[in-house]
Coordinates of C-alpha atoms in Angstrom, one line a residue:
Chain A
X1 CA 0.0 0.0 0.0
X2 CA 2.0 2.9 -1.3
X3 CA -0.3 5.4 0.3
X4 CA 0.6 4.5 3.8
X5 CA 3.7 6.6 4.3
X6 CA 2.2 9.9 2.9
X7 CA -0.9 9.2 4.9
X8 CA 1.2 8.8 8.1
X9 CA 2.8 12.2 7.4
X10 CA -0.5 13.8 6.7
X11 CA -2.0 12.4 9.9
X12 CA 1.0 13.8 11.8
X13 CA 0.5 17.1 10.2
X14 CA -3.2 17.2 11.1
X15 CA -2.5 16.2 14.7
X16 CA 0.0 19.0 15.0
X17 CA -2.5 21.5 13.8
X18 CA -5.3 20.3 16.1
X19 CA -2.8 20.3 19.0
X20 CA -1.6 23.8 18.4
X21 CA -5.1 25.2 17.9
X22 CA -6.3 23.4 21.0
X23 CA -4.6 25.8 23.3
X24 CA -5.8 28.9 21.4
X25 CA -8.1 30.1 24.2
X26 CA -5.4 29.7 26.8
X27 CA -2.7 32.1 27.9
X28 CA -0.2 30.4 25.6
X29 CA 2.2 32.2 23.3
X30 CA 3.2 31.0 19.9
X31 CA 5.9 28.8 21.4
X32 CA 3.6 27.1 23.8
X33 CA 1.1 26.4 21.0
X34 CA 3.9 24.9 18.9
X35 CA 5.1 22.8 21.8
X36 CA 1.6 21.5 22.4
X37 CA 1.2 20.7 18.7
X38 CA 4.4 18.8 18.8
X39 CA 3.4 16.8 21.9
X40 CA 0.0 16.0 20.5
X41 CA 1.5 14.7 17.2
X42 CA 4.3 12.6 18.7
X43 CA 2.8 11.6 22.1
X44 CA 0.9 8.4 21.1
X45 CA 3.5 6.8 18.9
X46 CA 6.3 7.7 21.4
X47 CA 4.5 6.2 24.3
X48 CA 3.9 3.0 22.3
X49 CA 7.5 2.7 21.1
X50 CA 8.9 3.4 24.6
X51 CA 6.6 0.7 26.1
X52 CA 7.6 -1.7 23.4
X53 CA 11.3 -0.8 23.6
X54 CA 11.3 0.0 19.9
X55 CA 14.1 2.4 19.0
X56 CA 14.7 4.7 17.3
X57 CA 11.4 6.5 18.0
X58 CA 9.6 7.1 14.6
X59 CA 10.0 10.9 14.7
X60 CA 13.7 10.5 15.7
X61 CA 14.5 8.0 13.0
X62 CA 12.7 9.7 10.2
X63 CA 13.1 13.5 10.1
X64 CA 10.1 14.0 7.7
X65 CA 7.8 13.5 10.7
X66 CA 9.4 16.4 12.4
X67 CA 8.9 18.5 9.3
X68 CA 5.3 17.4 9.1
X69 CA 4.8 18.6 12.6
X70 CA 6.6 21.9 11.9
X71 CA 4.4 22.4 8.9
X72 CA 1.3 21.8 11.0
X73 CA 2.4 24.2 13.7
X74 CA 3.2 26.9 11.1
X75 CA -0.2 26.4 9.4
X76 CA -1.9 26.8 12.8
X77 CA 0.1 30.0 13.3
X78 CA -0.5 31.5 9.9
X79 CA -4.1 30.5 9.2
X80 CA -5.7 30.1 12.6
X81 CA -8.9 31.7 11.7
X82 CA -9.2 29.9 8.4
X83 CA -8.5 26.5 10.1
X84 CA -10.9 27.2 12.9
X85 CA -13.6 28.0 10.3
X86 CA -12.8 24.6 8.9
X87 CA -13.8 23.1 12.3
X88 CA -15.9 20.4 10.7
X89 CA -13.1 19.5 8.3
X90 CA -10.6 19.4 11.1
X91 CA -12.9 17.2 13.1
X92 CA -13.1 14.9 10.1
X93 CA -9.4 14.8 9.8
X94 CA -8.8 14.2 13.4
X95 CA -11.3 11.3 13.3
X96 CA -9.6 9.9 10.2
X97 CA -6.3 10.3 12.1
X98 CA -7.3 8.3 15.1
X99 CA -8.8 5.5 13.0
X100 CA -5.7 5.3 10.8
X101 CA -3.2 5.5 13.7
X102 CA -5.1 2.9 15.7
X103 CA -4.6 0.3 13.0
X104 CA -1.0 1.3 12.4
X105 CA -0.3 1.0 16.1
X106 CA -1.7 -2.5 16.2
X107 CA 0.3 -3.5 13.3
X108 CA 3.5 -2.2 14.7
X109 CA 3.0 -3.8 18.0
X110 CA 2.2 -7.2 16.3
X111 CA 5.3 -6.9 14.2
X112 CA 7.4 -6.6 17.3
X113 CA 6.0 -9.9 18.5
X114 CA 3.6 -9.0 21.3
X115 CA 0.3 -10.8 22.0
X116 CA -2.8 -9.5 20.3
X117 CA -4.3 -8.2 23.6
X118 CA -1.3 -6.0 24.1
X119 CA -1.4 -4.9 20.4
X120 CA -5.0 -3.8 20.8
X121 CA -4.0 -1.5 23.7
X122 CA -1.0 -0.2 21.8
X123 CA -3.2 0.7 18.8
X124 CA -5.5 2.7 21.1
X125 CA -2.5 4.3 22.8
X126 CA -1.0 5.4 19.5
X127 CA -4.2 7.1 18.5
X128 CA -5.3 8.8 21.7
X129 CA -2.3 9.3 24.1
X130 CA -1.0 12.4 22.3
X131 CA -4.2 14.1 23.1
X132 CA -4.2 12.8 26.7
X133 CA -0.7 14.1 27.3
X134 CA -1.6 17.4 25.8
X135 CA -4.6 17.8 27.9
X136 CA -2.8 16.8 31.1
X137 CA 0.0 19.4 30.4
X138 CA -2.5 22.2 29.8
X139 CA -4.4 21.2 33.0
X140 CA -7.6 20.0 31.4
X141 CA -9.5 16.8 31.9
X142 CA -8.1 14.6 29.2
X143 CA -10.3 14.2 26.1
X144 CA -10.5 10.5 27.0
X145 CA -12.6 11.3 30.0
X146 CA -14.7 14.0 28.5
X147 CA -15.9 13.1 25.1
X148 CA -18.5 11.0 23.5
X149 CA -17.1 7.5 22.7
X150 CA -13.6 8.3 21.7
X151 CA -10.8 6.0 22.9
X152 CA -13.3 3.1 23.1
X153 CA -14.0 3.5 19.4
X154 CA -10.2 3.1 18.8
X155 CA -10.1 0.0 21.0
X156 CA -13.1 -1.5 19.2
X157 CA -11.4 -0.9 15.9
X158 CA -8.2 -2.4 17.1
X159 CA -9.9 -5.5 18.3
X160 CA -11.8 -5.8 15.0
X161 CA -8.5 -5.5 13.1
X162 CA -7.0 -8.3 15.2
X163 CA -10.1 -10.6 14.7
X164 CA -10.0 -10.0 10.9
X165 CA -6.3 -10.5 10.9
X166 CA -6.5 -13.9 12.5
X167 CA -9.4 -14.8 10.3
X168 CA -6.9 -14.3 7.4
X169 CA -8.3 -11.2 5.8
X170 CA -5.8 -9.5 3.5
X171 CA -4.0 -6.7 5.2
X172 CA -5.1 -3.8 2.9
X173 CA -8.8 -4.6 3.2
X174 CA -8.4 -5.1 6.9
X175 CA -6.7 -1.7 7.3
X176 CA -9.4 0.0 5.4
X177 CA -12.3 -1.7 7.1
X178 CA -11.0 -1.3 10.6
X179 CA -10.1 2.3 10.1
X180 CA -13.6 3.0 8.7
X181 CA -15.2 1.3 11.7
X182 CA -13.3 3.5 14.2
X183 CA -14.4 6.5 12.2
X184 CA -18.0 5.5 11.9
X185 CA -18.3 4.7 15.7
X186 CA -16.8 8.1 16.5
X187 CA -18.9 10.0 14.1
X188 CA -22.2 8.4 15.1
X189 CA -21.3 8.9 18.8
X190 CA -20.4 12.5 18.1
X191 CA -23.6 13.3 16.2
X192 CA -25.9 11.6 18.6
X193 CA -23.9 12.6 21.7
X194 CA -23.6 8.9 22.7
X195 CA -21.4 8.0 25.6
X196 CA -20.8 4.9 27.6
X197 CA -22.7 4.6 30.9
X198 CA -21.1 5.9 34.0
X199 CA -20.0 3.9 37.0
X200 CA -22.3 4.4 39.9
Chain B
X1 CA 8.6 -18.5 47.6
X2 CA 5.9 -20.0 45.5
X3 CA 3.4 -17.5 46.7
X4 CA 5.1 -14.5 45.0
X5 CA 3.6 -14.8 41.5
X6 CA 0.0 -15.2 42.6
X7 CA 0.5 -12.4 45.1
X8 CA 1.8 -10.1 42.3
X9 CA -1.3 -11.0 40.2
X10 CA -3.6 -10.3 43.2
X11 CA -1.8 -7.0 43.9
X12 CA -2.3 -6.0 40.3
X13 CA -6.0 -6.9 40.5
X14 CA -6.5 -4.8 43.6
X15 CA -4.7 -1.8 42.2
X16 CA -6.9 -2.0 39.1
X17 CA -10.0 -2.0 41.3
X18 CA -8.9 0.9 43.4
X19 CA -7.9 2.8 40.2
X20 CA -11.2 2.3 38.6
X21 CA -13.2 3.2 41.7
X22 CA -11.1 6.3 42.3
X23 CA -12.8 8.1 39.5
X24 CA -16.3 7.2 40.5
X25 CA -17.3 10.6 41.6
X26 CA -16.0 12.2 38.4
X27 CA -17.6 12.6 35.0
X28 CA -16.1 9.5 33.8
X29 CA -17.8 6.8 31.8
X30 CA -17.0 3.1 32.1
X31 CA -14.2 3.3 29.6
X32 CA -12.6 6.1 31.5
X33 CA -12.8 4.2 34.7
X34 CA -11.3 1.1 33.1
X35 CA -8.5 3.2 31.6
X36 CA -7.8 4.7 35.0
X37 CA -7.7 1.3 36.6
X38 CA -5.3 0.1 33.9
X39 CA -2.9 3.1 34.4
X40 CA -3.0 2.7 38.2
X41 CA -2.1 -1.0 38.0
X42 CA 0.7 -0.7 35.4
X43 CA 2.0 2.8 36.1
X44 CA 4.6 2.1 38.8
X45 CA 6.2 -1.0 37.4
X46 CA 6.2 0.5 33.9
X47 CA 8.0 3.6 35.0
X48 CA 10.5 1.5 36.9
X49 CA 11.2 -0.8 33.9
X50 CA 11.4 2.1 31.4
X51 CA 13.9 3.9 33.7
X52 CA 15.9 0.7 34.1
X53 CA 15.7 -0.1 30.4
X54 CA 14.3 -3.5 31.3
X55 CA 12.3 -5.0 28.4
X56 CA 9.8 -6.4 27.9
X57 CA 7.7 -4.6 30.4
X58 CA 6.1 -7.0 32.9
X59 CA 2.5 -6.6 31.6
X60 CA 3.7 -6.9 28.0
X61 CA 5.8 -10.0 28.6
X62 CA 3.2 -11.8 30.7
X63 CA -0.3 -11.6 29.6
X64 CA -1.8 -12.8 32.9
X65 CA -1.1 -9.3 34.4
X66 CA -3.4 -7.8 31.7
X67 CA -6.1 -10.3 32.6
X68 CA -5.7 -9.5 36.3
X69 CA -6.2 -5.8 35.4
X70 CA -9.2 -6.7 33.3
X71 CA -10.7 -8.7 36.1
X72 CA -10.2 -5.9 38.5
X73 CA -11.8 -3.4 36.2
X74 CA -14.7 -5.7 35.6
X75 CA -15.1 -6.3 39.3
X76 CA -15.3 -2.5 39.8
X77 CA -17.9 -2.2 37.1
X78 CA -20.1 -5.0 38.3
X79 CA -19.9 -4.6 42.1
X80 CA -19.0 -1.0 42.7
X81 CA -21.3 -0.6 45.7
X82 CA -20.2 -3.8 47.2
X83 CA -16.6 -2.9 46.8
X84 CA -17.1 0.6 48.2
X85 CA -18.7 -0.8 51.2
X86 CA -15.6 -2.9 51.6
X87 CA -13.7 0.4 51.9
X88 CA -11.7 -0.8 54.9
X89 CA -10.9 -4.0 53.2
X90 CA -9.8 -2.1 50.1
X91 CA -7.7 0.2 52.1
X92 CA -6.1 -2.9 53.7
X93 CA -5.4 -4.5 50.3
X94 CA -4.0 -1.2 48.9
X95 CA -1.7 -1.0 51.8
X96 CA -0.6 -4.6 51.5
X97 CA -0.1 -3.8 47.8
X98 CA 2.2 -0.9 48.3
X99 CA 4.2 -2.8 50.8
X100 CA 4.6 -5.8 48.7
X101 CA 5.4 -4.0 45.4
X102 CA 7.9 -1.7 47.1
X103 CA 10.0 -4.8 48.1
X104 CA 9.6 -6.4 44.7
X105 CA 10.6 -3.2 43.0
X106 CA 13.8 -3.0 45.1
X107 CA 14.6 -6.6 44.2
X108 CA 14.1 -6.2 40.5
X109 CA 16.2 -3.1 40.4
X110 CA 19.0 -4.8 42.4
X111 CA 18.8 -7.8 40.1
X112 CA 19.5 -5.5 37.2
X113 CA 22.7 -4.3 38.8
X114 CA 21.9 -0.8 40.0
X115 CA 23.2 0.6 43.2
X116 CA 21.1 0.2 46.4
X117 CA 20.3 4.0 46.5
X118 CA 18.8 3.7 43.1
X119 CA 17.0 0.4 44.0
X120 CA 15.4 2.2 47.0
X121 CA 13.9 4.8 44.7
X122 CA 12.8 2.2 42.2
X123 CA 11.0 0.3 45.0
X124 CA 9.1 3.4 46.0
X125 CA 8.3 4.3 42.4
X126 CA 6.9 0.8 41.8
X127 CA 4.5 1.1 44.6
X128 CA 3.3 4.7 44.3
X129 CA 3.8 6.0 40.7
X130 CA 0.7 4.3 39.3
X131 CA -1.4 6.3 41.8
X132 CA 0.6 9.5 41.0
X133 CA 0.0 9.2 37.2
X134 CA -3.6 8.3 37.8
X135 CA -4.1 11.5 39.9
X136 CA -2.2 13.6 37.5
X137 CA -4.4 12.4 34.6
X138 CA -7.7 13.1 36.4
X139 CA -6.4 16.5 37.5
X140 CA -6.1 15.9 41.2
X141 CA -3.2 16.7 43.5
X142 CA -1.3 13.3 43.5
X143 CA -1.9 11.1 46.5
X144 CA 1.8 11.5 47.3
X145 CA 1.3 15.1 48.2
X146 CA -2.0 14.8 50.0
X147 CA -2.0 11.8 52.2
X148 CA -0.6 10.9 55.6
X149 CA 2.8 9.3 55.3
X150 CA 2.4 7.2 52.1
X151 CA 5.3 7.2 49.7
X152 CA 7.7 7.9 52.6
X153 CA 6.5 4.6 54.2
X154 CA 7.5 2.8 51.0
X155 CA 10.9 4.5 50.9
X156 CA 11.5 3.6 54.5
X157 CA 10.6 0.0 53.8
X158 CA 12.8 -0.1 50.7
X159 CA 15.8 1.2 52.8
X160 CA 15.1 -1.4 55.5
X161 CA 15.0 -4.2 52.9
X162 CA 18.4 -3.1 51.6
X163 CA 20.0 -2.8 55.1
X164 CA 18.7 -6.3 56.0
X165 CA 19.8 -7.6 52.6
X166 CA 23.3 -6.4 53.0
X167 CA 23.4 -7.7 56.6
X168 CA 22.7 -11.1 55.1
X169 CA 19.2 -11.8 56.1
X170 CA 17.5 -14.5 54.1
X171 CA 15.4 -13.2 51.4
X172 CA 12.0 -14.6 52.4
X173 CA 12.2 -13.2 55.9
X174 CA 13.4 -9.9 54.6
X175 CA 10.5 -9.7 52.1
X176 CA 8.1 -10.4 54.9
X177 CA 9.6 -8.0 57.5
X178 CA 10.1 -5.1 55.1
X179 CA 6.6 -5.5 53.6
X180 CA 5.1 -5.5 57.1
X181 CA 7.1 -2.4 58.1
X182 CA 5.7 -0.5 55.2
X183 CA 2.2 -1.6 56.0
X184 CA 2.6 -0.8 59.7
X185 CA 4.0 2.7 59.1
X186 CA 1.2 3.4 56.7
X187 CA -1.5 2.1 59.0
X188 CA -0.3 3.9 62.1
X189 CA 0.0 7.1 60.1
X190 CA -3.4 6.7 58.6
X191 CA -5.1 6.0 62.0
X192 CA -3.4 8.8 63.8
X193 CA -3.4 11.2 60.8
X194 CA 0.3 11.5 61.0
X195 CA 2.2 13.5 58.4
X196 CA 5.7 14.7 57.9
X197 CA 6.3 18.4 58.8
X198 CA 5.9 21.0 56.1
X199 CA 8.5 23.1 54.6
X200 CA 8.1 26.7 55.8
Chain C
X1 CA 37.0 21.0 29.7
X2 CA 37.6 19.7 33.2
X3 CA 34.9 22.0 34.6
X4 CA 32.0 20.2 32.9
X5 CA 31.4 17.4 35.4
X6 CA 31.4 19.5 38.5
X7 CA 29.2 22.0 36.7
X8 CA 26.7 19.3 35.8
X9 CA 26.6 18.3 39.5
X10 CA 26.1 21.9 40.6
X11 CA 23.4 22.4 38.0
X12 CA 21.6 19.3 39.3
X13 CA 22.0 20.5 42.9
X14 CA 20.4 23.9 41.9
X15 CA 17.5 22.3 40.0
X16 CA 16.8 20.2 43.1
X17 CA 16.7 23.2 45.3
X18 CA 14.5 25.2 43.0
X19 CA 12.2 22.2 42.6
X20 CA 11.8 21.6 46.3
X21 CA 11.2 25.3 47.0
X22 CA 8.7 25.6 44.2
X23 CA 6.1 23.7 46.2
X24 CA 6.6 25.7 49.4
X25 CA 3.3 27.4 49.2
X26 CA 1.4 24.2 48.6
X27 CA 0.1 21.7 51.0
X28 CA 3.2 19.6 50.6
X29 CA 5.1 18.0 53.4
X30 CA 8.9 17.5 53.4
X31 CA 8.7 14.3 51.5
X32 CA 6.5 15.9 48.8
X33 CA 9.0 18.7 48.5
X34 CA 11.9 16.3 48.2
X35 CA 10.1 14.3 45.6
X36 CA 9.4 17.4 43.6
X37 CA 13.0 18.5 43.8
X38 CA 14.1 15.1 42.6
X39 CA 11.6 15.1 39.6
X40 CA 12.7 18.6 38.7
X41 CA 16.4 17.7 38.7
X42 CA 16.1 14.4 36.8
X43 CA 13.1 15.0 34.6
X44 CA 14.7 16.7 31.5
X45 CA 17.7 14.4 31.2
X46 CA 15.6 11.3 31.9
X47 CA 13.1 12.1 29.2
X48 CA 15.9 12.9 26.7
X49 CA 17.6 9.6 27.5
X50 CA 14.4 7.5 27.3
X51 CA 13.5 9.1 24.0
X52 CA 17.0 8.3 22.7
X53 CA 17.1 4.9 24.2
X54 CA 20.3 5.8 26.0
X55 CA 20.9 3.5 29.0
X56 CA 21.7 3.6 31.8
X57 CA 20.0 7.0 32.6
X58 CA 22.6 9.5 33.9
X59 CA 21.4 9.5 37.5
X60 CA 21.2 5.7 37.6
X61 CA 24.6 5.2 36.1
X62 CA 26.4 7.8 38.2
X63 CA 25.4 7.9 41.8
X64 CA 26.9 11.3 42.4
X65 CA 23.9 12.9 40.6
X66 CA 21.6 11.4 43.2
X67 CA 23.7 12.7 46.0
X68 CA 23.7 16.2 44.4
X69 CA 19.9 16.0 44.4
X70 CA 19.8 14.8 47.9
X71 CA 22.1 17.7 48.9
X72 CA 19.9 20.2 47.1
X73 CA 16.7 18.9 48.8
X74 CA 18.4 18.9 52.2
X75 CA 19.6 22.5 51.6
X76 CA 16.0 23.5 50.7
X77 CA 14.8 21.8 54.0
X78 CA 17.4 23.4 56.3
X79 CA 17.7 26.8 54.8
X80 CA 14.4 27.6 53.1
X81 CA 14.2 31.2 54.3
X82 CA 17.8 31.9 53.5
X83 CA 17.4 30.4 50.0
X84 CA 14.2 32.3 49.3
X85 CA 15.9 35.5 50.3
X86 CA 18.5 34.6 47.6
X87 CA 15.7 34.7 45.1
X88 CA 17.7 36.7 42.6
X89 CA 20.7 34.4 43.0
X90 CA 18.5 31.4 42.6
X91 CA 17.0 32.9 39.5
X92 CA 20.5 33.5 38.2
X93 CA 21.5 29.9 38.9
X94 CA 18.3 28.5 37.3
X95 CA 19.0 30.5 34.3
X96 CA 22.7 29.4 34.2
X97 CA 21.3 25.8 34.6
X98 CA 18.9 25.9 31.7
X99 CA 21.6 27.4 29.4
X100 CA 24.2 24.9 30.3
X101 CA 21.9 21.8 30.2
X102 CA 20.5 22.9 26.8
X103 CA 24.0 22.7 25.3
X104 CA 24.9 19.4 27.1
X105 CA 21.6 17.9 25.9
X106 CA 22.4 18.9 22.3
X107 CA 25.8 17.4 22.5
X108 CA 24.6 14.1 24.0
X109 CA 21.9 13.7 21.4
X110 CA 24.5 14.4 18.6
X111 CA 26.9 11.9 20.1
X112 CA 24.1 9.3 19.8
X113 CA 23.9 9.9 16.1
X114 CA 20.6 11.8 15.7
X115 CA 20.0 14.5 13.2
X116 CA 20.7 18.1 14.3
X117 CA 16.9 19.0 14.2
X118 CA 16.3 16.3 16.8
X119 CA 19.3 17.3 18.8
X120 CA 18.0 20.8 19.1
X121 CA 14.7 19.5 20.5
X122 CA 16.6 17.2 22.9
X123 CA 18.7 20.1 24.2
X124 CA 15.5 22.1 25.0
X125 CA 13.9 19.1 26.6
X126 CA 16.9 18.5 28.8
X127 CA 16.7 22.0 30.1
X128 CA 13.0 22.5 30.6
X129 CA 11.1 19.2 30.9
X130 CA 12.0 18.7 34.6
X131 CA 10.1 21.9 35.3
X132 CA 7.3 21.0 33.1
X133 CA 6.8 17.6 34.7
X134 CA 7.1 19.2 38.2
X135 CA 4.4 21.7 37.3
X136 CA 2.1 19.1 35.8
X137 CA 2.4 16.9 38.9
X138 CA 1.5 19.8 41.3
X139 CA -1.4 20.8 39.0
X140 CA 0.0 24.1 37.8
X141 CA 0.2 25.4 34.3
X142 CA 3.7 24.4 33.2
X143 CA 6.3 27.1 33.4
X144 CA 6.7 26.7 29.6
X145 CA 3.3 28.1 29.0
X146 CA 3.4 30.9 31.6
X147 CA 6.7 32.6 31.6
X148 CA 8.4 35.2 29.5
X149 CA 10.5 33.6 26.8
X150 CA 11.8 30.5 28.5
X151 CA 11.9 27.3 26.5
X152 CA 12.2 29.3 23.3
X153 CA 15.4 30.8 24.6
X154 CA 16.8 27.2 25.1
X155 CA 15.7 26.3 21.6
X156 CA 17.4 29.3 20.2
X157 CA 20.6 28.5 22.0
X158 CA 20.4 24.9 20.9
X159 CA 20.1 26.0 17.3
X160 CA 22.9 28.4 17.7
X161 CA 25.2 25.7 19.1
X162 CA 24.4 23.5 16.1
X163 CA 25.0 26.2 13.6
X164 CA 28.4 27.1 15.2
X165 CA 29.2 23.4 15.5
X166 CA 28.7 22.8 11.8
X167 CA 30.6 26.0 11.0
X168 CA 33.5 24.3 12.7
X169 CA 33.8 26.4 15.9
X170 CA 35.8 24.7 18.6
X171 CA 33.6 22.9 21.2
X172 CA 34.6 24.8 24.3
X173 CA 34.0 28.2 22.7
X174 CA 30.7 27.0 21.3
X175 CA 29.6 25.7 24.7
X176 CA 30.4 29.0 26.3
X177 CA 28.8 31.2 23.6
X178 CA 25.6 29.2 23.2
X179 CA 25.1 28.9 27.0
X180 CA 25.6 32.7 27.3
X181 CA 23.1 33.4 24.5
X182 CA 20.4 31.3 26.2
X183 CA 21.1 33.1 29.5
X184 CA 21.1 36.5 27.9
X185 CA 17.8 36.0 26.0
X186 CA 16.2 34.7 29.2
X187 CA 17.4 37.6 31.3
X188 CA 16.5 40.3 28.9
X189 CA 13.1 38.7 28.4
X190 CA 12.6 38.5 32.2
X191 CA 13.7 42.0 32.9
X192 CA 11.6 43.6 30.2
X193 CA 8.7 41.1 30.5
X194 CA 9.0 40.1 26.9
X195 CA 7.0 37.2 25.6
X196 CA 6.2 35.9 22.2
X197 CA 3.0 36.9 20.6
X198 CA -0.1 34.8 21.2
X199 CA -2.1 32.9 18.7
X200 CA -5.3 34.6 17.8

């Protein structure tokens, strides 16, 4: 699938934009916004790779990821109003991003020889932990705890990918189907404000 | 000591329950509670192993830890009221847990060849950092900074273990004694609301 | 440069003091202050080394760093009022510290074979992430997001070091110049309350 590498770079770019814009209401200067965009974009994959002991980290081994982040942060600096008007587009991109990175995270974990249960968690971590770390740094309740079905959509997609994988589905179809399922769950949950029940 | 492995699994199970129940008052859904239970249970050991460069991480290399966590989270989902009524029992289990994991953390660090001063810190980290990370994520002042003598009890037990270790005490006795000392300090401090003096 | 090692220890000592004193107004006991001092002192270098997969971590491989931290924490316990009266001196030391650790972080990253863009980020991380982690733990907006030009001064110094490095400047001069530039930017920004523009 020749599209994978450019899609990873685009996903990183989008995560950097959404991270930088996320702190717009706060008392953050340009540097703080750039830092936050950076953390959002690298957080999930970095945590996954540190947990798996997989070195070098993706953004350290391949400099193009750093440039994708830089481009995202610059875009957020130069066109903030334009990007914020594109709120729906950004939401769409973010949702595409978490779907896609979930599956890639599962695949990377599997390729490093861990069990599928662990791979499912790593897929979810790849997708959502950048946002969790960002929210923790800026002193907000992490997105994971606030939003309509979010990380659980990633976990569901990760488990689906693993099931289809062990059933022998070809990888490209599986990547596509599982990503779409994450996206669909998230979008339906968002539109109808669905959330999981609370503990009480 | 054949009991060690089942005790580790039970300790992990208990930490997962207490982590999941800890967010009960918050605006967290079931998934958020499960995530928090997971982080609480793996946090300390993961930080220790990442700092020591010891791979695979315990819960990645041995899938039974993940199932112990899952069982703890499910127990918290299914029997929250029952478990909260057992508050005293849970407190006891949590206290047993921090005592036991402190000593195991010290032993693991020593076995990886670090100096005893570092091993003492690693023992304390193993026991308390899961709770610290949990509290940071849910935007609370970490337990470490709030409670009656807590992490300092672990540090004291870790140092005691090391002293007895270098004095040549047999390992099983040492494990028992040092764990009991952590537990005793914590329980006395809790009952009499003892805390260390403040800095001023 | 025979001064480097003692300077590193002194820098660690100073970071531990400033970390321990930073929580003085909070509800923290002596242990909490010591813990915070410890995290502040090791945080940046630890994150850098974990990201680069460089083991053992500095403070684990060389016990003198741990003793420098212990000395700093004890100094903060015994002479808090004296040290707080030295606020200007402490500010100076902290500023010297971030300048010096920025450059050392860049050098370590380069020596591990990463690209200069990554080395610049690692230099900045070394200097500022201890404070960021400390602030996150005690539930404050990290220093990075609050203060007059701070982390951006480190990033500027890191980039300067790399430019001079590739231009062939001798290492000792480069270390001196780049450190001074970080310090100068930070002090001018502090005195004139300069900050970068905000995103809006």
